[in-house]
Coordinates of N, CA and C in Angstrom, one line a residue:
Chain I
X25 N -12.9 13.8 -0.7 CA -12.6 13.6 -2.1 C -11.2 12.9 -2.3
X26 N -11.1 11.5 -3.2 CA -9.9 11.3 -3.8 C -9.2 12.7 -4.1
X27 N -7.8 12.6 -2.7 CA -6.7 13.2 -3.4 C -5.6 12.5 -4.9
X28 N -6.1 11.5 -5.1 CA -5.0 10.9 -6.0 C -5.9 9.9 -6.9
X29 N -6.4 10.2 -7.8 CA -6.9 9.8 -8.9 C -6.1 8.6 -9.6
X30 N -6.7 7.5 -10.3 CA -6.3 6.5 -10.8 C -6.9 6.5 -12.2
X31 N -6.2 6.6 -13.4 CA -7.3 5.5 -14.0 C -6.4 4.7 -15.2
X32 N -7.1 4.4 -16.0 CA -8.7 3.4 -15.7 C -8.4 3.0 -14.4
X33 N -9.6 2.5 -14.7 CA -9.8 1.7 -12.9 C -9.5 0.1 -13.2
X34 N -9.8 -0.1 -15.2 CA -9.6 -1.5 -15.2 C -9.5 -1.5 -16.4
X35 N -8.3 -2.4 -17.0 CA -7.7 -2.4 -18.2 C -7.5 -3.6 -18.7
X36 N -7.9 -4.0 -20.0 CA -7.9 -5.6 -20.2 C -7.7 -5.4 -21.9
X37 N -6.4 -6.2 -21.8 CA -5.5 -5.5 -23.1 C -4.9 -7.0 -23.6
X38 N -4.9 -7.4 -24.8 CA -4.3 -8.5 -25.5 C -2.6 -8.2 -25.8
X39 N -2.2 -9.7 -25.1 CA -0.3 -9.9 -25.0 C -0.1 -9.0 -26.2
X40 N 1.0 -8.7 -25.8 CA 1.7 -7.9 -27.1 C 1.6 -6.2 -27.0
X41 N 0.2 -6.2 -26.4 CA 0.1 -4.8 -26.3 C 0.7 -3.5 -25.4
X42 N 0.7 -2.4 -26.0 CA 1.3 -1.5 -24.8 C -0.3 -0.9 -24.2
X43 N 0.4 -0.4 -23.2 CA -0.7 0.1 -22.3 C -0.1 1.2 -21.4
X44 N -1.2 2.1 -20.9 CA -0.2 3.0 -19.9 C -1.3 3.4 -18.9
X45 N -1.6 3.5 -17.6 CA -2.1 4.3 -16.6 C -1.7 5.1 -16.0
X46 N -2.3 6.2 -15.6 CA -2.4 7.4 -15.5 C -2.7 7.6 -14.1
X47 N -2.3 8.5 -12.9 CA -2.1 8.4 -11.6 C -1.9 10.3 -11.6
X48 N -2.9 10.9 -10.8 CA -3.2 12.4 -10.7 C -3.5 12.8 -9.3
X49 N -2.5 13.5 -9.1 CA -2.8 14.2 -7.4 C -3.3 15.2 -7.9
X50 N -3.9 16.6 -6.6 CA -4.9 17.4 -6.4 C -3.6 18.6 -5.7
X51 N -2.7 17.5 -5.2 CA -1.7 18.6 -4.7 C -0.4 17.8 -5.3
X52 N 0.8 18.9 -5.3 CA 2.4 18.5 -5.6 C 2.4 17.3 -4.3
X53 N 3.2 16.5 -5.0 CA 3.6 15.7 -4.1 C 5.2 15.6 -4.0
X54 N 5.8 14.9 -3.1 CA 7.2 15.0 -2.5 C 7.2 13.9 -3.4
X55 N 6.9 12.5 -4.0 CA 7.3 11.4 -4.1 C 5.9 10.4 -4.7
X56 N 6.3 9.9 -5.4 CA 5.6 9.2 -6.3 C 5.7 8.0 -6.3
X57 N 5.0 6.8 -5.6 CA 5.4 5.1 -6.2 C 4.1 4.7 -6.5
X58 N 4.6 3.7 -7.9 CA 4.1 2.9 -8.1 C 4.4 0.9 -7.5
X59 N 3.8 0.9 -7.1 CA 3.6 -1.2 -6.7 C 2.2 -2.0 -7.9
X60 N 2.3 -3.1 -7.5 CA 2.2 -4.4 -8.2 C 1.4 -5.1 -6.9
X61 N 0.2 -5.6 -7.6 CA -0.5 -6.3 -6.0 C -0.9 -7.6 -6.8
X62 N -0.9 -8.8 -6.4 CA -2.3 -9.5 -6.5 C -2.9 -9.4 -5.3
X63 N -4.5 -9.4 -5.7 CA -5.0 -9.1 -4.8 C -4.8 -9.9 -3.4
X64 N -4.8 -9.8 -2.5 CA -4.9 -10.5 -0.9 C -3.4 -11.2 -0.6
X65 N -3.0 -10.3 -1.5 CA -1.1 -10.6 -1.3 C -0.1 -9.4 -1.0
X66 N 1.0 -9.6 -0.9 CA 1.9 -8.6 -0.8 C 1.9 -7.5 -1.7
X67 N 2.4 -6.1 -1.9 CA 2.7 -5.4 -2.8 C 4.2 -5.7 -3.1
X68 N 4.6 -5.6 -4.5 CA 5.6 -5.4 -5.3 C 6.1 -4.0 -5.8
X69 N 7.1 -3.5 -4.9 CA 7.4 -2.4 -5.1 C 7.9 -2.2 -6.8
X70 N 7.7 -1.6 -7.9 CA 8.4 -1.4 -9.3 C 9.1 -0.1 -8.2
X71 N 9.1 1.3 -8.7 CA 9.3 2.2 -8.7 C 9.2 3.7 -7.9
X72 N 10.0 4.2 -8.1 CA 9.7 5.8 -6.9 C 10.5 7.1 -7.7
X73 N 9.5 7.6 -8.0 CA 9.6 9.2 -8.5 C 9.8 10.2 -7.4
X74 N 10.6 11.2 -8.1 CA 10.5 12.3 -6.6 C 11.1 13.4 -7.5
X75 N 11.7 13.5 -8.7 CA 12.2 14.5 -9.4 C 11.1 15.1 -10.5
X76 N 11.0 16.3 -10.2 CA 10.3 16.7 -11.5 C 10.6 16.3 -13.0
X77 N 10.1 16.0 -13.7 CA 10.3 15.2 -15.2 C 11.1 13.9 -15.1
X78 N 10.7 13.4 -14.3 CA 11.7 11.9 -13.8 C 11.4 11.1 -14.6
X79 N 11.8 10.0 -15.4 CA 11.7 8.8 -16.1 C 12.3 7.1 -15.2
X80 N 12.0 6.4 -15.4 CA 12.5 5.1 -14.6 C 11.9 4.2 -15.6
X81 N 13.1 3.0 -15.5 CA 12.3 1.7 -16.0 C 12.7 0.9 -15.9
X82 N 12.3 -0.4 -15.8 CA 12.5 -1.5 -15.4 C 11.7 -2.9 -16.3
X83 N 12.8 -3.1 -16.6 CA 12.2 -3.8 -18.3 C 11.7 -3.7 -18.7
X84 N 10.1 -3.9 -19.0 CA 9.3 -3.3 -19.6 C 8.6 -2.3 -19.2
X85 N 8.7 -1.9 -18.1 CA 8.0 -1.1 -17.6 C 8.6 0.5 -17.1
X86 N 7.7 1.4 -17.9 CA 8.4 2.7 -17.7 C 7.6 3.7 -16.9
X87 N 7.6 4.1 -15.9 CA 7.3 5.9 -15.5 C 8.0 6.5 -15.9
X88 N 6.8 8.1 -15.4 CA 7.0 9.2 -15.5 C 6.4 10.2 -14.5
X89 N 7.5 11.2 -14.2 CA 6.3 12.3 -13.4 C 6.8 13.6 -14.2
X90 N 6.0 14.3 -14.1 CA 5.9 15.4 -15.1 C 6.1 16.1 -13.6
X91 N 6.6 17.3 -14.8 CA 7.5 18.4 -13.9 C 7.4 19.0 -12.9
X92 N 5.8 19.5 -12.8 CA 5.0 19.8 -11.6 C 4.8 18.6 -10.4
X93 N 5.0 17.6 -10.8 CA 5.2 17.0 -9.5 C 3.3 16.2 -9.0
X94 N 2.3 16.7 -9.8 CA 1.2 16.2 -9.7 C 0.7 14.6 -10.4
X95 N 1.8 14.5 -11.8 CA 0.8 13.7 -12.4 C 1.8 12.0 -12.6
X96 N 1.9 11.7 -13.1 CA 2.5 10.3 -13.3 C 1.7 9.1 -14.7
X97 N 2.6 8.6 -15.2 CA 2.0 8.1 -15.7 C 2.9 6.5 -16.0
X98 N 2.1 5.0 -15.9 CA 3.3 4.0 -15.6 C 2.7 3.3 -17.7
X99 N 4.0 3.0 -18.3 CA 3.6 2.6 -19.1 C 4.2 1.0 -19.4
X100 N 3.0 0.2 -20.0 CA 4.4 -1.1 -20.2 C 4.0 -1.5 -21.7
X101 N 5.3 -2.0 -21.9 CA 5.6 -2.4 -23.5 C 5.5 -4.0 -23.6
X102 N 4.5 -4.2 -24.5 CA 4.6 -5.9 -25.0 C 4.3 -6.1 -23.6
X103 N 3.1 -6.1 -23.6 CA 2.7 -6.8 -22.4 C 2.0 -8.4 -22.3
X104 N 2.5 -8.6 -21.0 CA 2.5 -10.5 -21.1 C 1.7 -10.8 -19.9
X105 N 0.9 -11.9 -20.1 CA 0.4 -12.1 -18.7 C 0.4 -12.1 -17.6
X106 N 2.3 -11.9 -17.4 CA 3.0 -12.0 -16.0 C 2.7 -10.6 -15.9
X107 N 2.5 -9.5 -16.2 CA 1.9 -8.5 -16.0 C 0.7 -8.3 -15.2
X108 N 0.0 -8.9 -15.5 CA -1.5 -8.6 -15.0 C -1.7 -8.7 -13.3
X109 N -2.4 -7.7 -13.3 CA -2.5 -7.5 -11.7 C -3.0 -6.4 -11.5
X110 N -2.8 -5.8 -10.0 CA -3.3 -4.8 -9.6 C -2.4 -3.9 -9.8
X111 N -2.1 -2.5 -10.2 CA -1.5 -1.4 -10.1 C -2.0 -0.2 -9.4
X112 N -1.2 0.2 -8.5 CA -1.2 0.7 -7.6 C -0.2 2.4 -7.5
X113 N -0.9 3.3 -7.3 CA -0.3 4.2 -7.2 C 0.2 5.1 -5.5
X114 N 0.9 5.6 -4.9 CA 1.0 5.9 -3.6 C 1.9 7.2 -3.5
X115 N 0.9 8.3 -3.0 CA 1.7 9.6 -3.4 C 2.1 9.6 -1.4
X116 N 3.3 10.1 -1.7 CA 4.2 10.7 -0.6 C 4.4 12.1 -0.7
X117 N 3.6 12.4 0.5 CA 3.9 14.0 0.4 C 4.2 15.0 1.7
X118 N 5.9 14.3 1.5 CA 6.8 14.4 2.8 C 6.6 14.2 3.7
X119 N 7.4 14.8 4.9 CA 7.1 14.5 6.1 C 8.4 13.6 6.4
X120 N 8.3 13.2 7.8 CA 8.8 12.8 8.4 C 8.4 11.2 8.9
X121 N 7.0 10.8 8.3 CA 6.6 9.7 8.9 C 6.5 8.9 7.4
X122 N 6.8 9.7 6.5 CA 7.0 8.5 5.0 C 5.2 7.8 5.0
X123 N 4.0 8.4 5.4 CA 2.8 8.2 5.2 C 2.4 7.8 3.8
X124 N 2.3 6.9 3.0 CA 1.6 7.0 1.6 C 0.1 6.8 1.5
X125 N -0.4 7.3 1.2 CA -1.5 7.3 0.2 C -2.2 6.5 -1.0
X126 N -2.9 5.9 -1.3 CA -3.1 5.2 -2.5 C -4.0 5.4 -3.2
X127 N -3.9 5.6 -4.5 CA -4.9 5.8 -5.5 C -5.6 4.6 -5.7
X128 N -7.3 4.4 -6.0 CA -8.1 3.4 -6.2 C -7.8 2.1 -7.1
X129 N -6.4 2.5 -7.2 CA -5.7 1.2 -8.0 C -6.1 0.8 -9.8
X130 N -5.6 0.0 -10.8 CA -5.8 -0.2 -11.6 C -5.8 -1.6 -11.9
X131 N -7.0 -2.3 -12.2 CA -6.8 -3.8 -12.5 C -6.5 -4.2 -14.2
X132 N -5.2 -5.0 -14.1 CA -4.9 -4.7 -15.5 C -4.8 -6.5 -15.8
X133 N -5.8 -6.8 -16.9 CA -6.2 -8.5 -17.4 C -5.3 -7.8 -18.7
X134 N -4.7 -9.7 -19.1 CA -4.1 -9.6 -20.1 C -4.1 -11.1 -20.8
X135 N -4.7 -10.7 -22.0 CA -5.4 -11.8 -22.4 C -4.4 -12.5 -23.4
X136 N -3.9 -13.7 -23.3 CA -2.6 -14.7 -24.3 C -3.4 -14.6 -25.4
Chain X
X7 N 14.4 -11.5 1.5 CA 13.8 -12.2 2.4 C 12.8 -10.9 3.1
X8 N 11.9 -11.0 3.6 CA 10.9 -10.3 4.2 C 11.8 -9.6 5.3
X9 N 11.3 -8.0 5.0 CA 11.8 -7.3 6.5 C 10.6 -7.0 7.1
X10 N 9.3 -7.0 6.7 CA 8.2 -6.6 7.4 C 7.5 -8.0 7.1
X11 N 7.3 -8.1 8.3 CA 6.4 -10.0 8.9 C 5.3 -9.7 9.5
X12 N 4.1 -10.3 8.8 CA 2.4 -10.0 9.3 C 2.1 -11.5 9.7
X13 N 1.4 -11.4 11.2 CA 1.1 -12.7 11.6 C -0.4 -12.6 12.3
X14 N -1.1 -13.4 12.2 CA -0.6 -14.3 11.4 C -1.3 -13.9 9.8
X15 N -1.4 -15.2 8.8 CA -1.7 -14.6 7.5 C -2.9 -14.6 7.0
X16 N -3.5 -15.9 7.9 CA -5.0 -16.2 7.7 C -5.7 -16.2 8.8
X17 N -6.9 -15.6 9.2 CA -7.4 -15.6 10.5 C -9.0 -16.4 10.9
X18 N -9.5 -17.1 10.9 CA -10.7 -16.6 10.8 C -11.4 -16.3 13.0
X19 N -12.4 -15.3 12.8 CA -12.6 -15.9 14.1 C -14.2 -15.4 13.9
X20 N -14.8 -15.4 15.2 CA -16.4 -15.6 15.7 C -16.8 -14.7 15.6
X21 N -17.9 -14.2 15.5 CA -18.5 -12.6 15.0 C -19.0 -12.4 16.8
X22 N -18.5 -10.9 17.1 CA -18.1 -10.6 18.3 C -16.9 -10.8 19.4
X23 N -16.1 -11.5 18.8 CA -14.6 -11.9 19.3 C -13.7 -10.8 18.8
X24 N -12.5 -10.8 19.8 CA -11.5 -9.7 19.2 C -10.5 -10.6 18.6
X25 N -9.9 -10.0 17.8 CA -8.6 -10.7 17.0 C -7.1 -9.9 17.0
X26 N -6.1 -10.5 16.9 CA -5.1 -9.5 16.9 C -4.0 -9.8 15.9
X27 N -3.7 -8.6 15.3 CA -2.7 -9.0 14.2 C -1.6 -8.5 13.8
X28 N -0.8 -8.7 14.3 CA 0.8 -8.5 14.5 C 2.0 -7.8 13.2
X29 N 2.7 -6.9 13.1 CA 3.2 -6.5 12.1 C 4.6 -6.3 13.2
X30 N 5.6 -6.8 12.5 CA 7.1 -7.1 12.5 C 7.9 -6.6 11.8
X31 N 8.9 -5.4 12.1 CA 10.0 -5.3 11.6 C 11.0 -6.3 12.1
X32 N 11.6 -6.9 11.1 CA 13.0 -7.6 10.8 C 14.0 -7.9 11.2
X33 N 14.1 -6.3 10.5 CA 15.7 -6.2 10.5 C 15.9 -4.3 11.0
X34 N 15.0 -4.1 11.3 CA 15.6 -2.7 11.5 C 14.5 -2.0 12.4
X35 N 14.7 -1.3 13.1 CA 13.9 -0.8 14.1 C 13.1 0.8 13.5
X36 N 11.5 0.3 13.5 CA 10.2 1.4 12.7 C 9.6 2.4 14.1
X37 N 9.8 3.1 14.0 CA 9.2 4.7 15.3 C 8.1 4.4 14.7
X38 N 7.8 4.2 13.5 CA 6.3 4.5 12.8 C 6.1 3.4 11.8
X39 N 4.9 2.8 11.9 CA 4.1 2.3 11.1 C 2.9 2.2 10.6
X40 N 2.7 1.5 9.8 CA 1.1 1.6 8.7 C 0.1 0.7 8.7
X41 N -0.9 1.2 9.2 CA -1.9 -0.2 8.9 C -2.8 0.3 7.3
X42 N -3.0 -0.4 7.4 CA -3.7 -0.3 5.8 C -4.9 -1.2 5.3
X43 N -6.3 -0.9 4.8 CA -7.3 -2.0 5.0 C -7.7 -2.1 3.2
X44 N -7.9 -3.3 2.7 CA -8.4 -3.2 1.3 C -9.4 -4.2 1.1
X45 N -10.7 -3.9 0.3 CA -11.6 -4.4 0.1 C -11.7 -5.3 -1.6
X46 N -12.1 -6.0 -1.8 CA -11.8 -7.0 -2.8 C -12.0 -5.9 -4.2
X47 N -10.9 -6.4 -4.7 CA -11.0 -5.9 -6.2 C -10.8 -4.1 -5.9
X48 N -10.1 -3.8 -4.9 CA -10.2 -1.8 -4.0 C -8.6 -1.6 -3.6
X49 N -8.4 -0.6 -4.2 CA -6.8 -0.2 -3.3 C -6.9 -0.2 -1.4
X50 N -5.4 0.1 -1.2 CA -5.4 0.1 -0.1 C -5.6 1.6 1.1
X51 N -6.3 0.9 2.1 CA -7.1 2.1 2.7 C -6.5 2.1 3.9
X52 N -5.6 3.3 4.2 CA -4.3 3.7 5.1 C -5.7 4.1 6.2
X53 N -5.4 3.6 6.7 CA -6.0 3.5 8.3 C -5.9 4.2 9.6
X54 N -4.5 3.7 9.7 CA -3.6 4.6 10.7 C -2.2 4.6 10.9
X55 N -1.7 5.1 11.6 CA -0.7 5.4 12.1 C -0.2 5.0 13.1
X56 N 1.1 4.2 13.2 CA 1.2 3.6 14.6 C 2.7 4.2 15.2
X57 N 2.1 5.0 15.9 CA 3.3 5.2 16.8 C 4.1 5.1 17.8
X58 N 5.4 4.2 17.8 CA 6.3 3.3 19.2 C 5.8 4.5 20.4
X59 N 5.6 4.3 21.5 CA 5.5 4.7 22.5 C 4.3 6.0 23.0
X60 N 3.5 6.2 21.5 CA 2.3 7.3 21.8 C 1.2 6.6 21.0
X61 N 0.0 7.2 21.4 CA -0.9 6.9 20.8 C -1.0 7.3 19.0
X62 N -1.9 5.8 18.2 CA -1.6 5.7 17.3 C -2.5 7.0 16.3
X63 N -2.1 7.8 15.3 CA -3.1 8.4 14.8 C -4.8 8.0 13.3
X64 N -5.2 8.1 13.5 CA -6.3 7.2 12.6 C -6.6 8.3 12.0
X65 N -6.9 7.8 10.6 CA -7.8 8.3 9.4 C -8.9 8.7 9.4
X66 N -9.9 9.8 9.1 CA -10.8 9.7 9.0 C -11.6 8.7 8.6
X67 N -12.5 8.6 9.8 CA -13.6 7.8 9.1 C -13.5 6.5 10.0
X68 N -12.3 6.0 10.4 CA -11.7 4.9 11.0 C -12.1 4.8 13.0
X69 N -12.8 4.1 13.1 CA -13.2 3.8 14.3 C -12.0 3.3 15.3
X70 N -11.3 4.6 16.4 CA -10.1 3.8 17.1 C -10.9 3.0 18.3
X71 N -12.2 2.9 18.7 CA -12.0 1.8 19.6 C -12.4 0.7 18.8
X72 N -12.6 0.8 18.0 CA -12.9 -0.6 16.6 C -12.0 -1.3 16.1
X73 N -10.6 -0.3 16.1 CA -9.1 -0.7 15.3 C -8.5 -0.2 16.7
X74 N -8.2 -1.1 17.5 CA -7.2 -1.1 18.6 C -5.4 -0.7 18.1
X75 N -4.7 0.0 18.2 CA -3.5 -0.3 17.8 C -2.3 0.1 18.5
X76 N -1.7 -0.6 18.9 CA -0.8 -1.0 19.9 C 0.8 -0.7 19.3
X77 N 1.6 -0.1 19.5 CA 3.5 0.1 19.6 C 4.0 -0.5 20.3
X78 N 4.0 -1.0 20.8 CA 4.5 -1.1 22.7 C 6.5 -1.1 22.1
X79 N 7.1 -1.5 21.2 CA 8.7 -1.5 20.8 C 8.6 -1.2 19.7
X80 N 10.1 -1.6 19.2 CA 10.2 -0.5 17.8 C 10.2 -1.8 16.8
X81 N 10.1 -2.9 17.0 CA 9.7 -3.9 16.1 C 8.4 -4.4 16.1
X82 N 7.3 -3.8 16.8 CA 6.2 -4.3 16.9 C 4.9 -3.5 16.5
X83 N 4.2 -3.6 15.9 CA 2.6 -3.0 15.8 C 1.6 -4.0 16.1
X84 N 0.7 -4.2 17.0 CA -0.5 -4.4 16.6 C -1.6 -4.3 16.3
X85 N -2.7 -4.8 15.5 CA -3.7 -4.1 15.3 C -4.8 -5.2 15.8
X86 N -5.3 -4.6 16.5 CA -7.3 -5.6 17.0 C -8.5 -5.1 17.3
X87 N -9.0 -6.2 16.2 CA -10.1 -5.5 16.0 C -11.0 -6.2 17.1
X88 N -11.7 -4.9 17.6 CA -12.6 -5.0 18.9 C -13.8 -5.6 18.4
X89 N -14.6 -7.1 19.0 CA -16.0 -7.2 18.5 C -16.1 -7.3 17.0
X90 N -15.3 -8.0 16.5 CA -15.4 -7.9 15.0 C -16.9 -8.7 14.5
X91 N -17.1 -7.7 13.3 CA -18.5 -8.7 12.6 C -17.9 -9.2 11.5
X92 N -18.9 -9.7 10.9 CA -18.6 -10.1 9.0 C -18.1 -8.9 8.2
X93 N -18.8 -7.7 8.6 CA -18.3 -6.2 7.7 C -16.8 -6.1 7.8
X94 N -16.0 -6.8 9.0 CA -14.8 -6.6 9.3 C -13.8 -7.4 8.7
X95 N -14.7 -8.2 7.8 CA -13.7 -9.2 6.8 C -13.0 -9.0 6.0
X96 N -11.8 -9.0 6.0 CA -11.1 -7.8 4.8 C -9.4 -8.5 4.9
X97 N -8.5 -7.9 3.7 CA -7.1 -8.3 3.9 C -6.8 -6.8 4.7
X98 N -5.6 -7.4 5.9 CA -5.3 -6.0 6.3 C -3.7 -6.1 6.0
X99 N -2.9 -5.2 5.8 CA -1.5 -4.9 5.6 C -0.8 -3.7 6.3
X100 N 0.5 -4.6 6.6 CA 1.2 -3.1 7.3 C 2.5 -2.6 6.4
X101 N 2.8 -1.7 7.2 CA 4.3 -1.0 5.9 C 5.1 -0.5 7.4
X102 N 6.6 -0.6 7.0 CA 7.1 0.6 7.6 C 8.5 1.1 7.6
X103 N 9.2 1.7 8.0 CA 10.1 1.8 7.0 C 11.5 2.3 8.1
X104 N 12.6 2.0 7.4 CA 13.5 1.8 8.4 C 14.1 3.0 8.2
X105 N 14.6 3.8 9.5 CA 14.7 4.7 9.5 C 16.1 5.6 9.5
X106 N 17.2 4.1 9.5 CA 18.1 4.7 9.3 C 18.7 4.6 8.2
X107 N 17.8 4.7 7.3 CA 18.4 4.5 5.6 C 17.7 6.0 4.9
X108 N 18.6 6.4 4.4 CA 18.4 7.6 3.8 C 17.3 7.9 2.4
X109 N 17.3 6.8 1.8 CA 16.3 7.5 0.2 C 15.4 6.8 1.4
X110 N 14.0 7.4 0.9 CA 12.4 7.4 0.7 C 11.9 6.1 0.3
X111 N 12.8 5.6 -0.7 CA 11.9 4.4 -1.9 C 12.1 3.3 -0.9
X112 N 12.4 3.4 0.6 CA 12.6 2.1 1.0 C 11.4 1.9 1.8
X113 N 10.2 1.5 1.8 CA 9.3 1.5 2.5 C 8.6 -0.2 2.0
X114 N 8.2 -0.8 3.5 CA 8.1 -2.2 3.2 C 6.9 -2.5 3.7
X115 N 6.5 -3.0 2.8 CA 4.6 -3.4 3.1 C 4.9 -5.1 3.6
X116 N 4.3 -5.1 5.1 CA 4.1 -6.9 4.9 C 3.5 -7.9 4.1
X117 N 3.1 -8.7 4.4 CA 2.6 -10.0 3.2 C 0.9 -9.8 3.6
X118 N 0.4 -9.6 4.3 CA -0.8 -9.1 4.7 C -1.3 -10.3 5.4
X119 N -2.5 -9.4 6.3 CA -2.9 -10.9 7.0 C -4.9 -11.0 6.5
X120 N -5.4 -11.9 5.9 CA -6.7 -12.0 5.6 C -7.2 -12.7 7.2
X121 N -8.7 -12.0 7.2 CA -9.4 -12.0 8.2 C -10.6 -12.4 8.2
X122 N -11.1 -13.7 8.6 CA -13.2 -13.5 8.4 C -13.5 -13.7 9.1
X123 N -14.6 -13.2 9.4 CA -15.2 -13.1 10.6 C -16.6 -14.1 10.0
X124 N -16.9 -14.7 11.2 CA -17.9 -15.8 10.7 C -19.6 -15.6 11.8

């Protein structure tokens, strides 16, 4: 079974709009990141949660992990083309070898 | 500038040939790294585990005489795929993370290396 649920799985939203995906472990996790892919390319690290009720942002773009440490959610405001891509979620759940995990990802089209 | 280097980036080779694909730390010396396999339009599918100087650990499901994977130093992984077919065609990527830095958030995926098998 997916430990780490994604969704949508694919999002296709007109410039200007907000949007938000949603990222759900099955267990607490130590650590939470979100990245940025195009596909058959590098990841773009945005962000890394690890506090219960954590917020982060980065210009447009905000997380969240809720207090329990299970759920996440990445949201972006006024969204613009340069946005569009893969979103990617990767739970860390400690250890010593820093292992992540990845949720089935979210493909997010954004239409000018 | 890139701390984790995948070589090479484009591959193709012969269906039944082996291929090998190289993951580089930088600038800092990785005990442990990540292979990772992703299918078009599919997140990434953590594979195994590579560990400097022991045998690497694999994922379920993941064939280790299929996915060869090699540590031999603390800047090196590689991964080869034994007898590759056309099903073996895929972008593969590595991560790994340096270990003498203290926060978690520093973990570095290479540029990935695409693979077809013909």
């Amino acid at each position: 079974s997916q430990e780490l649920e994604q969704s949508p799985q694919s999002l296709i939203v007109q410039e200007g709009k907000n949007l938000t995906i949603n990222c759900t472990s099955s267990k607490t996790l130590y650590g939470l990141y979100w990245y940025k892919q195009k596909y058959g390319e590098g990841l773009i690290f945005l962000m890394m949660l690890q506090k219960g009720g954590e917020e982060k942002s980065h210009e447009k773009i905000t997380a969240k992990l809720d207090e329990k440490k299970q759920q996440s959610s990445l949201h972006i405001t006024a969204s613009q083309p340069s946005h569009a891509g893969i979103y990617l979620c990767g739970a860390d759940r400690g250890g010593s070898n820093y292992k992540l995990t990845f949720g089935k990802g979210t493909l997010l089209t954004v239409n000018p | 500038g890139a701390v984790v280097s995948q070589h090479p980036s484009r591959v193709i080779c012969k269906s039944g040939t082996s291929v090998k694909i190289e993951c580089r730390s930088l600038d800092f010396q990785a005990t442990t790294m990540f292979w990772y396999r992703q299918f078009p339009k599919q997140s990434l599918m953590l594979m195994a585990t590579s560990n400097e100087g022991s045998k690497a650990t694999y994922e379920q499901g993941v064939e280790k005489d299929k996915f060869l994977i090699n540590h031999a130093s603390l800047t090196l992984s590689t991964l080869t795929v034994t007898s590759a077919h056309p099903e073996d065609s895929s972008f593969y990527i590595c991560s790994a993370r340096d270990p003498q830095v203290e926060q978690r958030d520093t973990i570095y995926f290479g540029e990935g290396s695409w693979l077809t098998v013909v």
